[in-house]
Coordinates of C-alpha atoms in Angstrom, one line a residue:
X11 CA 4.9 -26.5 -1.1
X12 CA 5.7 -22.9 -1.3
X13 CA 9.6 -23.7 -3.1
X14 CA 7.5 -25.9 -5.2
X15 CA 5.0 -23.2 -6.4
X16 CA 7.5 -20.4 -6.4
X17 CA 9.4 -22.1 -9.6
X18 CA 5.9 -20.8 -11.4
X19 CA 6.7 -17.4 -12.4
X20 CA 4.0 -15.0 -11.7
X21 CA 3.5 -11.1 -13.0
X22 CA 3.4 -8.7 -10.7
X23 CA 0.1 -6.6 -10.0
X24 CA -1.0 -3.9 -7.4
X25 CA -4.6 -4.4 -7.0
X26 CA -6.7 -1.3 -5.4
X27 CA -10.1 -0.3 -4.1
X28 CA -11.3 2.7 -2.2
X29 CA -14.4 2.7 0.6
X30 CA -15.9 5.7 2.2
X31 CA -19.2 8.0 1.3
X32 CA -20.0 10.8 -0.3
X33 CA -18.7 12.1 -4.0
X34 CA -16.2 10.6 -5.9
X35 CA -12.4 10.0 -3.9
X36 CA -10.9 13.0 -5.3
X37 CA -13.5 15.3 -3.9
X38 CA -14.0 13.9 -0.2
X39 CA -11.9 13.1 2.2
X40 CA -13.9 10.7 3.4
X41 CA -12.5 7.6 1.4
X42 CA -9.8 5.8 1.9
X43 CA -7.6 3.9 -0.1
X44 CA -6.6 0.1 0.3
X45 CA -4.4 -1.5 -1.8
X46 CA -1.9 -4.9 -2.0
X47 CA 0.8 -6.1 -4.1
X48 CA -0.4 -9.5 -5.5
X49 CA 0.7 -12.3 -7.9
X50 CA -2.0 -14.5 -7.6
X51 CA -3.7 -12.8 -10.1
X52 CA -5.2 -14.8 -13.4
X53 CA -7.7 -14.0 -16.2
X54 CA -10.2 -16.7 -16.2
X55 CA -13.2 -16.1 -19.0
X56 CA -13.1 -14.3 -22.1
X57 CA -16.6 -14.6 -22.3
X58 CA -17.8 -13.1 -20.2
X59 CA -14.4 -11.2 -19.5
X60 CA -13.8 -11.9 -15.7
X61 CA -10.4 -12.5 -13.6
X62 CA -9.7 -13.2 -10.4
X63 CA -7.3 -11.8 -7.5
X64 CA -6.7 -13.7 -4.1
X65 CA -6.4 -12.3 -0.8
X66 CA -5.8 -13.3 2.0
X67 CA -8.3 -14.0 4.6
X68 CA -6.0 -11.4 7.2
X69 CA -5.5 -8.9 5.4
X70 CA -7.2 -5.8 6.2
X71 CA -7.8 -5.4 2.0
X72 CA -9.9 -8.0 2.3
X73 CA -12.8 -6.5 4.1
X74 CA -12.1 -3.5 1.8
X75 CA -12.7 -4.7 -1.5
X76 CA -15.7 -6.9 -0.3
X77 CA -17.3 -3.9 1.1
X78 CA -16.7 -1.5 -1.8
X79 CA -17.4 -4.5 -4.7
X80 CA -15.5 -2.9 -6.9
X81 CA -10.8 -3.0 -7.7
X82 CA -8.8 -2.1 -9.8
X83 CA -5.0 -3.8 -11.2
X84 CA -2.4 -1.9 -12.0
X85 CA 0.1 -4.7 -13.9
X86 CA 3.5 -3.8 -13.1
X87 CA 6.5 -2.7 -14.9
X88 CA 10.6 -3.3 -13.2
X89 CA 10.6 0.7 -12.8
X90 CA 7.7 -0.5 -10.4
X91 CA 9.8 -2.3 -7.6
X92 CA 9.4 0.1 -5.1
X93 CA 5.6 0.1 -5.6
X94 CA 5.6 -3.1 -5.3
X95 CA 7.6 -2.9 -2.0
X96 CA 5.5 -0.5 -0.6
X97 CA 2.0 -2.3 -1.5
X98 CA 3.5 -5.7 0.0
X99 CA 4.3 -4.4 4.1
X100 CA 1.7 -5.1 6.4
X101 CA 0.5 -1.9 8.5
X102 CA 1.3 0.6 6.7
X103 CA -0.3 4.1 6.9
X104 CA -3.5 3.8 4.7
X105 CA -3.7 7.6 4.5
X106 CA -1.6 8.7 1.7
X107 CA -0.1 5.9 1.0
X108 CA -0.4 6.5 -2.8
X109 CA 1.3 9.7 -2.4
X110 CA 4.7 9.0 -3.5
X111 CA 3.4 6.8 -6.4
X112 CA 2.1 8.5 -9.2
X113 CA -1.3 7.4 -9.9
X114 CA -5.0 8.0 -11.5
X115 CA -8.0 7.6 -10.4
X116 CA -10.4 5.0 -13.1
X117 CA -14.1 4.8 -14.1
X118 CA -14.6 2.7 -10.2
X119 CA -12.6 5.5 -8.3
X120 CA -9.8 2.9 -7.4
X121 CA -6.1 4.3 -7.6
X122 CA -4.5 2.9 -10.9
X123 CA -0.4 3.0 -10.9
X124 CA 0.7 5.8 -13.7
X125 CA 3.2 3.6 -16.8
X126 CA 1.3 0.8 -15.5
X127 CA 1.7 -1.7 -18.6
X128 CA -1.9 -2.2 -18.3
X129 CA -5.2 -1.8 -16.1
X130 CA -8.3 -3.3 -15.4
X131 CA -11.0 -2.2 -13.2
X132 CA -13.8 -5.0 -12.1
X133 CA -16.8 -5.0 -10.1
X134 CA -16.9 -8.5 -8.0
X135 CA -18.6 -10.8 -9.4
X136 CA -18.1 -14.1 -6.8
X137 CA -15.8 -14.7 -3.6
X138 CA -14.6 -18.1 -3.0
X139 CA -13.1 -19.9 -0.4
X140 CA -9.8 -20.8 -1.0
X141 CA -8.3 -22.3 2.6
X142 CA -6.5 -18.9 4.1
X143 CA -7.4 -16.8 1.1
X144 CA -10.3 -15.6 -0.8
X145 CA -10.3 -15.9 -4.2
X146 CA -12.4 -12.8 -5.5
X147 CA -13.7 -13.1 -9.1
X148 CA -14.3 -9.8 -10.8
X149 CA -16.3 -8.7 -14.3
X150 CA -13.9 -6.2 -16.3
X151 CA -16.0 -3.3 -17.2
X152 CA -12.3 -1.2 -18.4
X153 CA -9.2 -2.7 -19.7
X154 CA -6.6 -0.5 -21.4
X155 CA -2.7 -0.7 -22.3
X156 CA -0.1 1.0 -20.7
X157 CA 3.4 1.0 -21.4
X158 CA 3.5 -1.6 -24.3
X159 CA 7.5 -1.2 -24.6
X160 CA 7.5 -1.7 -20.7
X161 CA 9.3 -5.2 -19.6
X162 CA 6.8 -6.7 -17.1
X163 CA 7.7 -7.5 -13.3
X164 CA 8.2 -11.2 -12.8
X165 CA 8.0 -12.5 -9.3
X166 CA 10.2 -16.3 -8.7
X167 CA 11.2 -18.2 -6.4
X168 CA 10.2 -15.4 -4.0
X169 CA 12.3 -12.5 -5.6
X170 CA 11.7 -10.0 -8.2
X171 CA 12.9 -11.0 -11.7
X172 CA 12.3 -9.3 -15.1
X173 CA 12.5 -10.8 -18.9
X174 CA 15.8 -10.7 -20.7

């Protein structure tokens, strides 16, 4: 199944969310920062505008994002392969871990990947069951372009590609 599936190229996204109290994440140092590298990432509706990211059921994003109801995407660019390293291993440190990745933060407070070829930010609108993963349906409330003359990260056959 999966050397099926993986002939289905995918872009490349790191999606983010932030839980914690208090003010916004740049003034308390009370949130934290959770993020994953996923290509299971589609748009679905135009009207309204919703996508949908799945994560799996493991993950410790998971119980992130459902708590905080809210994510960005950050769609990735090939200068973002080490990002997309970095978002993809399992236990790593939570604190800081958007330090060595420029970043901003957007309207929901999530972390959004600087020359990002574009960015959404959603607030969940439905979770599904899908087996070992959750599929998490989000309503856009910002969209914007990035890096229009940026070539997207492809992800094949389980390697990183780009478009000739």
């Amino acid at each position: 199944f999966r050397k099926a599936v993986g002939h289905f190229a995918t872009g490349v996204t790191v999606v983010s969310t932030v839980v914690g109290a208090g003010a916004h994440p740049e003034q308390s140092a009370h949130w934290v920062d959770h993020a994953m590298t996923a290509s299971a990432f589609t748009s679905v509706s135009l009207d309204p505008v919703l996508v949908l990211v799945c994560v799996d059921k493991e993950a410790r994003f998971r119980d992130a994002v459902l708590e905080a109801g809210f994510w960005g995407v950050s769609v990735l660019s090939v200068h973002h392969r080490r990002a997309a390293d970095w978002f993809a291993m399992k236990g790593r440190p939570l604190i800081g871990q958007f330090d060595q990745h420029p970043h901003h933060r957007g309207v929901t407070g999530a972390a959004l990947l600087d020359d990002a070829t574009a960015w959404l930010e959603c607030h969940t609108r439905a979770v599904y069951d899908g087996g070992d993963h959750d599929i998490v349906v989000g309503l856009v409330v910002r969209a914007a372009e990035g890096d229009r003359d940026g070539v997207p990260l492809l992800y094949h056959r389980g390697q990183y590609g780009r478009l000739d």
